[in-house]
Short mmCIF file of N, CA, C and O in Angstrom, two decimals:
data_model
loop_
_atom_site.label_atom_id
_atom_site.label_comp_id
_atom_site.label_asym_id
_atom_site.label_seq_id
_atom_site.Cartn_x
_atom_site.Cartn_y
_atom_site.Cartn_z
N MET A 1 1.91 -12.90 -6.16
CA MET A 1 1.41 -12.02 -6.07
C MET A 1 0.57 -11.97 -5.10
O MET A 1 -0.57 -11.95 -5.38
N LEU A 2 1.04 -11.51 -3.55
CA LEU A 2 0.07 -10.57 -2.43
C LEU A 2 -0.48 -9.71 -2.64
O LEU A 2 -0.38 -9.11 -3.51
N ASN A 3 -2.03 -9.83 -3.12
CA ASN A 3 -2.81 -9.14 -3.10
C ASN A 3 -3.09 -8.20 -1.79
O ASN A 3 -2.54 -8.84 -0.53
N ILE A 4 -3.24 -6.77 -1.40
CA ILE A 4 -3.58 -6.08 -0.52
C ILE A 4 -3.47 -6.01 0.73
O ILE A 4 -2.73 -5.78 1.87
N VAL A 5 -4.05 -7.17 1.30
CA VAL A 5 -5.10 -7.48 1.91
C VAL A 5 -3.86 -8.69 2.10
O VAL A 5 -3.69 -8.07 3.73
N ASP A 6 -3.76 -9.04 2.22
CA ASP A 6 -3.27 -10.74 2.36
C ASP A 6 -2.15 -10.33 2.47
O ASP A 6 -1.17 -10.60 3.37
N TRP A 7 -1.50 -9.49 1.76
CA TRP A 7 0.60 -8.68 2.53
C TRP A 7 0.51 -7.39 3.84
O TRP A 7 1.14 -7.86 3.97
N PHE A 8 -0.34 -6.94 4.22
CA PHE A 8 -0.36 -5.89 5.41
C PHE A 8 -0.56 -7.35 6.49
O PHE A 8 -0.53 -7.18 7.35
N ILE A 9 -2.34 -8.21 6.07
CA ILE A 9 -1.94 -9.56 7.43
C ILE A 9 -0.55 -10.12 7.41
O ILE A 9 -0.40 -10.21 8.51
N SER A 10 0.45 -10.80 7.01
CA SER A 10 1.34 -11.06 6.72
C SER A 10 3.01 -10.63 7.05
O SER A 10 3.18 -10.24 7.58
N HIS A 11 2.17 -8.83 6.76
CA HIS A 11 4.01 -8.32 6.58
C HIS A 11 4.30 -8.20 7.57
O HIS A 11 2.81 -7.36 8.79
N GLN A 12 5.33 -8.01 8.92
CA GLN A 12 5.49 -7.09 9.92
C GLN A 12 7.54 -6.76 9.43
O GLN A 12 7.83 -6.82 8.77
N SER A 13 7.55 -5.59 10.18
CA SER A 13 9.28 -5.02 10.24
C SER A 13 10.17 -5.66 10.07
O SER A 13 9.99 -7.02 11.32
N LYS A 14 10.90 -5.36 9.01
CA LYS A 14 12.18 -6.34 8.97
C LYS A 14 13.22 -6.86 9.93
O LYS A 14 14.08 -7.22 9.63
N GLY A 15 12.99 -5.31 10.43
CA GLY A 15 13.96 -4.53 10.87
C GLY A 15 13.38 -3.54 12.50
O GLY A 15 13.05 -3.79 12.14
N VAL A 16 14.78 -2.77 12.19
CA VAL A 16 15.04 -1.61 13.49
C VAL A 16 14.04 -0.98 12.85
O VAL A 16 13.81 -0.04 11.20
N PRO A 17 13.33 -0.15 13.18
CA PRO A 17 11.97 0.33 12.80
C PRO A 17 12.70 1.90 11.83
O PRO A 17 14.30 2.37 12.49
N MET A 18 12.35 2.78 10.53
CA MET A 18 13.41 4.02 10.31
C MET A 18 12.89 4.78 10.31
O MET A 18 11.71 4.56 10.48
N ARG A 19 13.28 5.90 10.06
CA ARG A 19 12.46 7.12 10.45
C ARG A 19 12.85 8.43 8.71
O ARG A 19 13.97 8.17 8.02
N ILE A 20 11.36 8.23 8.33
CA ILE A 20 11.41 8.15 6.63
C ILE A 20 10.49 8.84 6.29
O ILE A 20 9.20 9.62 7.45
N LEU A 21 11.29 10.74 5.29
CA LEU A 21 10.13 11.68 4.86
C LEU A 21 9.55 10.86 3.29
O LEU A 21 11.00 11.22 2.83
N PHE A 22 9.08 10.77 3.17
CA PHE A 22 8.44 11.29 1.83
C PHE A 22 7.73 12.79 1.41
O PHE A 22 7.54 13.20 2.26
N VAL A 23 8.99 12.79 -0.13
CA VAL A 23 8.01 14.36 -0.30
C VAL A 23 7.71 14.44 -1.43
O VAL A 23 7.88 13.87 -2.12
N CYS A 24 6.68 14.89 -1.84
CA CYS A 24 5.77 16.02 -3.63
C CYS A 24 5.85 17.12 -3.32
O CYS A 24 5.76 18.23 -2.85
N VAL A 25 4.90 16.86 -4.28
CA VAL A 25 4.56 17.77 -4.66
C VAL A 25 2.61 18.77 -3.76
O VAL A 25 3.79 19.73 -2.59
N GLY A 26 1.75 18.17 -3.76
CA GLY A 26 0.59 18.70 -3.15
C GLY A 26 0.69 17.98 -2.06
O GLY A 26 0.33 18.64 -1.03
N ASN A 27 1.74 17.11 -1.35
CA ASN A 27 1.28 15.86 0.12
C ASN A 27 -0.36 15.49 0.43
O ASN A 27 -1.25 16.45 1.18
N THR A 28 -1.13 15.37 -0.71
CA THR A 28 -2.49 14.51 -0.86
C THR A 28 -2.59 13.31 -1.04
O THR A 28 -2.98 12.98 -0.21
N CYS A 29 -1.79 12.68 -1.51
CA CYS A 29 -1.64 11.77 -2.43
C CYS A 29 -0.85 10.72 -1.95
O CYS A 29 -1.20 9.95 -0.77
N ARG A 30 0.07 10.50 -2.66
CA ARG A 30 1.41 8.96 -2.68
C ARG A 30 2.21 9.95 -1.24
O ARG A 30 2.21 8.37 -0.73
N SER A 31 2.91 11.16 -0.67
CA SER A 31 3.02 11.17 0.24
C SER A 31 2.62 10.39 1.45
O SER A 31 2.87 10.09 2.72
N GLN A 32 1.21 11.14 1.32
CA GLN A 32 0.09 11.01 2.92
C GLN A 32 0.29 9.32 2.64
O GLN A 32 0.41 8.27 3.80
N MET A 33 -0.70 8.58 1.58
CA MET A 33 -0.36 6.81 1.70
C MET A 33 0.94 6.57 1.85
O MET A 33 1.19 5.43 2.96
N ALA A 34 2.26 6.83 1.17
CA ALA A 34 3.41 6.33 2.33
C ALA A 34 3.13 6.17 3.22
O ALA A 34 4.09 6.24 3.99
N GLN A 35 3.38 7.05 3.53
CA GLN A 35 3.75 8.38 5.71
C GLN A 35 2.88 6.83 6.27
O GLN A 35 3.03 6.32 7.56
N ALA A 36 1.63 6.73 6.44
CA ALA A 36 0.59 5.81 6.74
C ALA A 36 0.74 4.47 6.61
O ALA A 36 0.87 3.57 7.76
N ALA A 37 1.10 3.72 5.59
CA ALA A 37 2.15 2.89 5.49
C ALA A 37 3.07 2.10 6.05
O ALA A 37 2.45 0.89 6.60
N ALA A 38 4.12 3.61 6.57
CA ALA A 38 5.25 3.05 6.94
C ALA A 38 5.08 3.37 8.14
O ALA A 38 5.95 2.18 8.77
N LYS A 39 4.20 3.76 8.77
CA LYS A 39 3.38 4.23 10.58
C LYS A 39 3.15 2.99 10.16
O LYS A 39 3.49 1.77 11.87
N HIS A 40 2.26 1.89 9.68
CA HIS A 40 1.62 0.42 9.98
C HIS A 40 2.29 0.03 10.62
O HIS A 40 2.40 -1.68 10.79
N MET A 41 3.91 -0.06 9.51
CA MET A 41 4.34 -1.06 9.42
C MET A 41 5.64 -0.78 10.46
O MET A 41 6.49 -1.72 10.35
N GLY A 42 5.19 0.53 11.51
CA GLY A 42 6.30 0.09 12.34
C GLY A 42 7.07 1.66 12.18
O GLY A 42 8.62 1.03 12.99
N HIS A 43 7.43 2.10 10.88
CA HIS A 43 8.47 3.55 11.62
C HIS A 43 8.26 4.74 11.35
O HIS A 43 6.66 4.64 12.06
N ASP A 44 8.72 5.82 11.59
CA ASP A 44 8.93 6.90 11.95
C ASP A 44 8.86 7.59 10.80
O ASP A 44 9.78 8.03 10.38
N ALA A 45 7.30 8.26 10.49
CA ALA A 45 7.52 8.47 9.17
C ALA A 45 6.72 9.93 9.41
O ALA A 45 5.35 9.25 10.22
N GLU A 46 6.48 10.62 8.41
CA GLU A 46 6.38 11.46 8.12
C GLU A 46 6.13 11.71 6.24
O GLU A 46 6.66 11.27 5.77
N SER A 47 5.50 13.10 6.48
CA SER A 47 5.45 13.59 4.18
C SER A 47 4.78 15.15 4.16
O SER A 47 4.35 15.48 5.92
N ALA A 48 5.78 15.76 3.32
CA ALA A 48 5.68 16.65 2.78
C ALA A 48 5.46 17.03 1.65
O ALA A 48 5.65 16.11 1.34
N GLY A 49 4.83 18.82 1.44
CA GLY A 49 4.99 18.63 -0.38
C GLY A 49 5.15 20.00 -0.09
O GLY A 49 5.87 21.06 -0.02
N THR A 50 5.94 19.98 -1.62
CA THR A 50 6.93 21.85 -1.87
C THR A 50 5.35 22.67 -2.06
O THR A 50 5.65 24.13 -2.03
N HIS A 51 3.83 22.27 -2.75
CA HIS A 51 3.00 23.00 -2.57
C HIS A 51 1.95 22.39 -2.58
O HIS A 51 1.00 22.29 -3.09
N PRO A 52 1.56 22.34 -1.14
CA PRO A 52 0.71 21.18 -0.47
C PRO A 52 -0.85 22.00 -0.46
O PRO A 52 -1.24 23.23 -0.14
N GLY A 53 -1.52 21.05 -0.82
CA GLY A 53 -2.78 20.75 -0.96
C GLY A 53 -4.15 21.46 0.41
O GLY A 53 -3.19 21.11 1.32
N ALA A 54 -5.59 21.31 0.08
CA ALA A 54 -6.37 21.67 1.29
C ALA A 54 -5.69 20.63 2.39
O ALA A 54 -7.11 20.37 2.87
N SER A 55 -6.26 19.41 1.98
CA SER A 55 -7.19 18.15 2.78
C SER A 55 -6.33 16.82 1.44
O SER A 55 -5.98 16.91 0.57
N ILE A 56 -6.06 15.75 2.21
CA ILE A 56 -6.32 14.66 1.96
C ILE A 56 -7.10 13.94 1.10
O ILE A 56 -8.29 14.05 0.93
N ALA A 57 -6.77 14.00 0.05
CA ALA A 57 -7.65 13.64 -1.23
C ALA A 57 -8.40 11.46 -0.18
O ALA A 57 -7.93 10.99 0.02
N LYS A 58 -9.82 11.90 -0.72
CA LYS A 58 -10.25 11.11 -0.44
C LYS A 58 -10.46 9.34 -0.83
O LYS A 58 -10.45 8.52 -0.40
N ASN A 59 -9.56 9.51 -2.31
CA ASN A 59 -9.69 7.81 -2.45
C ASN A 59 -7.94 7.66 -1.34
O ASN A 59 -8.10 6.49 -1.52
N ALA A 60 -7.35 8.46 -1.98
CA ALA A 60 -6.58 8.27 -0.94
C ALA A 60 -6.66 7.62 0.44
O ALA A 60 -6.49 6.50 1.47
N ILE A 61 -7.66 8.85 1.87
CA ILE A 61 -8.19 7.91 2.78
C ILE A 61 -8.45 6.89 2.79
O ILE A 61 -8.52 5.41 3.66
N LYS A 62 -9.38 6.37 1.36
CA LYS A 62 -10.27 5.60 1.16
C LYS A 62 -9.68 3.90 0.93
O LYS A 62 -9.35 3.27 1.79
N VAL A 63 -9.17 4.23 0.28
CA VAL A 63 -7.48 3.11 0.05
C VAL A 63 -6.76 2.79 1.00
O VAL A 63 -6.51 1.28 1.35
N THR A 64 -6.55 3.17 1.35
CA THR A 64 -5.60 2.94 2.65
C THR A 64 -6.34 2.29 4.42
O THR A 64 -5.94 1.33 4.96
N SER A 65 -7.87 2.81 4.21
CA SER A 65 -8.66 2.76 5.29
C SER A 65 -8.86 0.94 4.73
O SER A 65 -9.68 0.52 5.57
N ASP A 66 -9.72 0.63 3.50
CA ASP A 66 -9.81 -0.35 3.25
C ASP A 66 -9.22 -1.87 3.57
O ASP A 66 -9.48 -3.12 3.39
N VAL A 67 -7.49 -1.05 3.67
CA VAL A 67 -6.52 -2.63 4.37
C VAL A 67 -6.18 -2.27 5.60
O VAL A 67 -5.30 -2.61 6.01
N GLY A 68 -6.82 -1.27 6.39
CA GLY A 68 -6.82 -0.58 8.31
C GLY A 68 -5.68 -0.41 8.13
O GLY A 68 -5.39 -0.07 9.60
N ILE A 69 -5.26 0.61 7.20
CA ILE A 69 -4.19 1.37 7.53
C ILE A 69 -5.22 2.96 7.85
O ILE A 69 -5.87 3.37 7.05
N GLY A 70 -4.47 3.52 8.93
CA GLY A 70 -5.30 4.86 10.05
C GLY A 70 -4.52 5.74 8.86
O GLY A 70 -3.21 6.12 8.92
N MET A 71 -5.31 7.59 9.28
CA MET A 71 -4.63 8.73 8.69
C MET A 71 -4.84 8.85 9.25
O MET A 71 -4.71 10.75 9.24
N GLU A 72 -5.10 8.86 10.83
CA GLU A 72 -5.56 9.90 11.63
C GLU A 72 -5.11 11.19 12.43
O GLU A 72 -3.22 10.41 11.98
N GLY A 73 -4.78 12.19 12.21
CA GLY A 73 -3.93 13.53 12.29
C GLY A 73 -2.55 13.55 11.23
O GLY A 73 -2.13 14.96 11.38
N GLN A 74 -3.25 12.71 9.57
CA GLN A 74 -2.12 13.36 9.36
C GLN A 74 -2.71 14.48 8.41
O GLN A 74 -4.12 14.73 7.79
N TYR A 75 -1.95 15.39 7.41
CA TYR A 75 -2.72 16.34 7.36
C TYR A 75 -1.34 16.75 5.62
O TYR A 75 -0.74 16.74 6.28
N PRO A 76 -2.29 17.97 4.61
CA PRO A 76 -0.84 17.84 4.32
C PRO A 76 -0.31 19.44 4.95
O PRO A 76 -0.70 19.75 5.54
N LYS A 77 0.77 18.77 4.38
CA LYS A 77 1.40 20.31 4.55
C LYS A 77 3.28 20.27 4.33
O LYS A 77 4.07 20.09 3.15
N SER A 78 3.83 21.37 4.08
CA SER A 78 5.01 21.87 3.45
C SER A 78 6.53 21.58 4.23
O SER A 78 6.20 21.73 5.33
N VAL A 79 7.33 21.42 3.02
CA VAL A 79 8.78 20.85 3.67
C VAL A 79 9.28 21.75 3.67
O VAL A 79 10.05 21.97 5.08
N ASP A 80 8.73 22.77 4.05
CA ASP A 80 9.04 24.52 5.04
C ASP A 80 9.56 24.12 6.59
O ASP A 80 9.54 25.05 7.44
N ASP A 81 7.95 22.96 6.60
CA ASP A 81 7.53 22.94 8.52
C ASP A 81 8.01 21.85 8.35
O ASP A 81 7.72 21.67 9.80
N ILE A 82 8.52 21.13 8.18
CA ILE A 82 9.50 20.21 8.36
C ILE A 82 10.86 20.26 8.59
O ILE A 82 12.37 20.64 8.15
N ASP A 83 11.65 19.38 9.43
CA ASP A 83 12.86 19.23 10.43
C ASP A 83 13.37 18.11 9.51
O ASP A 83 13.05 17.39 9.99
N THR A 84 14.56 18.40 8.73
CA THR A 84 14.66 17.09 7.29
C THR A 84 15.65 16.82 7.84
O THR A 84 16.10 16.14 7.59
N THR A 85 16.36 17.03 8.89
CA THR A 85 17.38 16.79 10.45
C THR A 85 17.19 14.77 10.43
O THR A 85 15.82 15.39 11.05
N GLY A 86 18.19 14.13 10.78
CA GLY A 86 17.47 13.02 11.69
C GLY A 86 16.79 12.04 10.74
O GLY A 86 16.58 10.41 11.51
N PHE A 87 16.23 12.05 8.93
CA PHE A 87 15.64 10.91 8.75
C PHE A 87 16.78 10.17 8.31
O PHE A 87 18.24 10.09 7.19
N ASP A 88 16.24 8.91 7.90
CA ASP A 88 17.28 8.06 8.23
C ASP A 88 17.21 7.95 5.67
O ASP A 88 18.41 7.26 5.61
N HIS A 89 15.64 8.05 5.88
CA HIS A 89 15.87 8.06 3.95
C HIS A 89 14.75 9.54 4.00
O HIS A 89 13.65 9.96 4.40
N ILE A 90 14.78 10.23 3.00
CA ILE A 90 14.04 11.36 2.35
C ILE A 90 14.28 10.59 0.56
O ILE A 90 14.43 10.84 -0.36
N ILE A 91 12.53 10.64 0.94
CA ILE A 91 12.45 9.17 -0.60
C ILE A 91 11.45 10.41 -1.16
O ILE A 91 10.34 11.26 -0.30
N SER A 92 11.87 10.69 -2.77
CA SER A 92 10.71 12.17 -3.51
C SER A 92 9.29 11.00 -4.08
O SER A 92 10.16 9.48 -4.80
N MET A 93 8.36 10.81 -4.21
CA MET A 93 7.24 10.37 -4.73
C MET A 93 7.56 10.41 -5.88
O MET A 93 6.29 9.73 -7.07
N GLY A 94 7.79 11.27 -7.07
CA GLY A 94 8.21 11.77 -8.17
C GLY A 94 7.70 13.47 -9.03
O GLY A 94 7.59 12.82 -9.46
N CYS A 95 8.76 13.91 -8.09
CA CYS A 95 8.85 15.19 -7.71
C CYS A 95 9.02 15.69 -9.01
O CYS A 95 8.99 16.54 -9.29
N GLY A 96 10.43 14.98 -9.51
CA GLY A 96 10.82 15.44 -10.45
C GLY A 96 11.63 16.70 -10.23
O GLY A 96 11.93 17.23 -8.95
N VAL A 97 12.04 18.13 -11.21
CA VAL A 97 12.05 19.86 -10.95
C VAL A 97 11.87 19.89 -9.94
O VAL A 97 12.57 21.30 -9.08
N GLU A 98 9.84 19.68 -9.49
CA GLU A 98 9.99 20.56 -8.55
C GLU A 98 9.89 21.08 -6.96
O GLU A 98 9.85 20.98 -6.33
N CYS A 99 10.65 19.79 -6.81
CA CYS A 99 11.42 19.06 -4.80
C CYS A 99 12.31 20.03 -5.21
O CYS A 99 12.76 20.43 -6.19
N PRO A 100 11.98 20.82 -3.69
CA PRO A 100 13.26 21.63 -3.35
C PRO A 100 14.54 21.13 -3.48
O PRO A 100 14.42 19.77 -3.69
N ALA A 101 15.63 21.77 -2.90
CA ALA A 101 16.52 21.17 -2.23
C ALA A 101 17.04 20.17 -1.59
O ALA A 101 17.69 21.35 -0.36
N LEU A 102 16.82 19.06 -1.51
CA LEU A 102 16.56 18.29 -0.18
C LEU A 102 18.09 17.51 -0.57
O LEU A 102 17.94 17.01 -1.69
N PRO A 103 18.01 16.53 0.71
CA PRO A 103 19.16 15.34 0.37
C PRO A 103 18.62 13.88 -0.24
O PRO A 103 18.16 13.85 0.49
N ILE A 104 17.79 13.98 -0.91
CA ILE A 104 16.81 13.27 -1.75
C ILE A 104 17.66 11.83 -1.70
O ILE A 104 18.28 12.10 -2.46
N ASP A 105 16.88 10.51 -1.24
CA ASP A 105 17.80 9.41 -0.97
C ASP A 105 17.26 8.99 -2.41
O ASP A 105 18.09 8.10 -2.76
N GLU A 106 16.33 8.92 -3.03
CA GLU A 106 15.35 8.95 -3.38
C GLU A 106 14.18 9.32 -4.15
O GLU A 106 12.86 9.25 -3.86
N ASP A 107 14.52 9.04 -5.65
CA ASP A 107 12.75 9.00 -6.22
C ASP A 107 12.10 7.68 -6.87
O ASP A 107 12.99 7.45 -8.00
N TRP A 108 11.51 8.08 -6.51
CA TRP A 108 10.79 6.65 -6.56
C TRP A 108 10.00 6.79 -8.18
O TRP A 108 9.27 5.55 -9.15
N GLY A 109 9.94 8.35 -8.36
CA GLY A 109 9.10 8.39 -9.82
C GLY A 109 7.53 7.69 -9.49
O GLY A 109 7.42 7.59 -11.64
N LEU A 110 6.60 7.74 -9.71
CA LEU A 110 5.70 7.57 -9.08
C LEU A 110 4.66 8.65 -9.28
O LEU A 110 4.53 9.69 -9.09
N ASP A 111 3.66 7.55 -10.34
CA ASP A 111 2.83 9.05 -11.37
C ASP A 111 1.68 9.27 -10.08
O ASP A 111 1.56 8.22 -9.56
N ASP A 112 1.65 10.36 -10.57
CA ASP A 112 0.19 10.81 -9.46
C ASP A 112 -1.03 10.54 -9.27
O ASP A 112 -1.06 10.98 -11.16
N PRO A 113 -1.63 9.98 -8.74
CA PRO A 113 -3.11 9.83 -8.44
C PRO A 113 -4.11 11.16 -8.78
O PRO A 113 -5.50 10.63 -9.25
N VAL A 114 -3.93 12.45 -8.61
CA VAL A 114 -4.57 13.05 -7.87
C VAL A 114 -6.01 12.75 -9.02
O VAL A 114 -5.81 13.46 -10.13
N GLY A 115 -6.69 13.12 -8.76
CA GLY A 115 -8.41 13.19 -9.09
C GLY A 115 -8.59 11.55 -10.19
O GLY A 115 -9.57 11.97 -11.26
N ARG A 116 -7.77 10.54 -10.05
CA ARG A 116 -8.07 9.75 -10.77
C ARG A 116 -9.14 8.07 -10.15
O ARG A 116 -9.26 8.66 -9.24
N GLU A 117 -9.34 7.61 -10.47
CA GLU A 117 -10.42 6.78 -10.57
C GLU A 117 -9.42 6.18 -8.33
O GLU A 117 -8.26 5.71 -9.39
N GLU A 118 -10.70 5.52 -8.08
CA GLU A 118 -10.65 4.21 -7.07
C GLU A 118 -9.06 3.51 -7.25
O GLU A 118 -7.75 2.98 -6.70
N LYS A 119 -9.40 2.77 -8.31
CA LYS A 119 -8.75 1.45 -8.58
C LYS A 119 -6.42 1.93 -9.33
O LYS A 119 -5.70 0.95 -8.38
N ILE A 120 -6.72 3.79 -9.87
CA ILE A 120 -5.44 3.68 -9.37
C ILE A 120 -4.61 4.54 -8.29
O ILE A 120 -3.83 3.88 -8.12
N TYR A 121 -5.63 4.79 -7.23
CA TYR A 121 -5.21 4.62 -6.15
C TYR A 121 -4.62 3.49 -5.11
O TYR A 121 -3.64 3.49 -4.53
N ARG A 122 -5.43 2.63 -5.01
CA ARG A 122 -4.81 0.87 -5.02
C ARG A 122 -3.63 0.53 -5.98
O ARG A 122 -2.62 -0.36 -4.64
N GLU A 123 -3.72 1.09 -6.49
CA GLU A 123 -2.23 0.15 -7.58
C GLU A 123 -1.04 1.75 -7.11
O GLU A 123 -0.19 0.78 -7.09
N THR A 124 -1.28 2.30 -7.09
CA THR A 124 -0.02 3.13 -6.25
C THR A 124 0.46 2.84 -4.88
O THR A 124 1.42 2.53 -4.51
N LEU A 125 -0.52 2.60 -4.46
CA LEU A 125 -0.94 2.26 -2.47
C LEU A 125 0.55 0.39 -2.60
O LEU A 125 1.05 0.73 -2.01
N ASN A 126 0.08 -0.15 -2.88
CA ASN A 126 0.68 -1.09 -3.67
C ASN A 126 1.73 -0.96 -4.07
O ASN A 126 3.58 -1.94 -3.06
N GLU A 127 2.30 0.16 -5.06
CA GLU A 127 3.35 0.22 -5.12
C GLU A 127 4.38 0.55 -4.17
O GLU A 127 5.47 0.91 -3.95
N ILE A 128 3.57 1.34 -3.51
CA ILE A 128 4.71 1.92 -2.33
C ILE A 128 4.76 1.14 -1.50
O ILE A 128 5.52 1.59 -0.58
N MET A 129 3.84 0.68 -0.89
CA MET A 129 4.05 -0.88 -0.22
C MET A 129 5.63 -2.23 -0.38
O MET A 129 5.71 -1.85 0.20
N GLY A 130 4.92 -2.06 -1.72
CA GLY A 130 6.49 -3.03 -2.60
C GLY A 130 7.80 -2.17 -2.35
O GLY A 130 9.08 -2.27 -1.99
N ARG A 131 7.99 -1.00 -2.01
CA ARG A 131 9.48 -0.26 -2.29
C ARG A 131 9.75 0.08 -0.59
O ARG A 131 10.94 0.20 -0.49
N ILE A 132 8.46 0.52 0.20
CA ILE A 132 9.07 0.50 1.27
C ILE A 132 10.23 -0.95 1.87
O ILE A 132 10.71 -0.90 3.24
N GLU A 133 8.86 -1.89 1.74
CA GLU A 133 9.49 -2.92 2.39
C GLU A 133 10.74 -3.65 1.38
O GLU A 133 11.38 -4.21 2.18
N THR A 134 11.52 -2.54 0.55
CA THR A 134 12.82 -2.81 -0.06
C THR A 134 13.55 -1.94 0.59
O THR A 134 14.49 -2.69 1.22
N LEU A 135 13.28 -1.03 1.61
CA LEU A 135 14.30 -0.60 1.75
C LEU A 135 14.28 -1.16 3.12
O LEU A 135 15.61 -0.58 3.89
N GLU A 136 13.46 -1.83 4.15
CA GLU A 136 13.47 -3.08 4.68
C GLU A 136 14.46 -3.93 4.84
O GLU A 136 15.64 -3.63 5.78
N GLU A 137 14.98 -4.24 3.70
CA GLU A 137 16.18 -4.89 3.27
C GLU A 137 17.07 -4.71 2.81
O GLU A 137 17.90 -3.93 3.24
#
């Protein structure tokens, strides 16, 4: 398996860019990393939360930055502030019953890394990247 840096160096979008919305509870970790990774891969991506936090988690910013992915312009926002029409995929990051009545295409069931060590954020980012790649197939 490629490490995270090698994966990004070798990866290019395999088809037509997708429009993807990533939804979670706080919109401070998983969905923000997914938005940044998907944009880096050439997709049009947004993220939102059912109960958005005040700011993006520092470890989420660090682990994405470490692999050359920027989060410029990203901030936690509510699903109520997003027009959910026109997305090719609406992905729940794993918020289960706390997700609103959105037309969720998939629930990735990812554990929330909030408040945990950097290693867990890296593992989460790695899992997200693999799942986005699967969407491209």
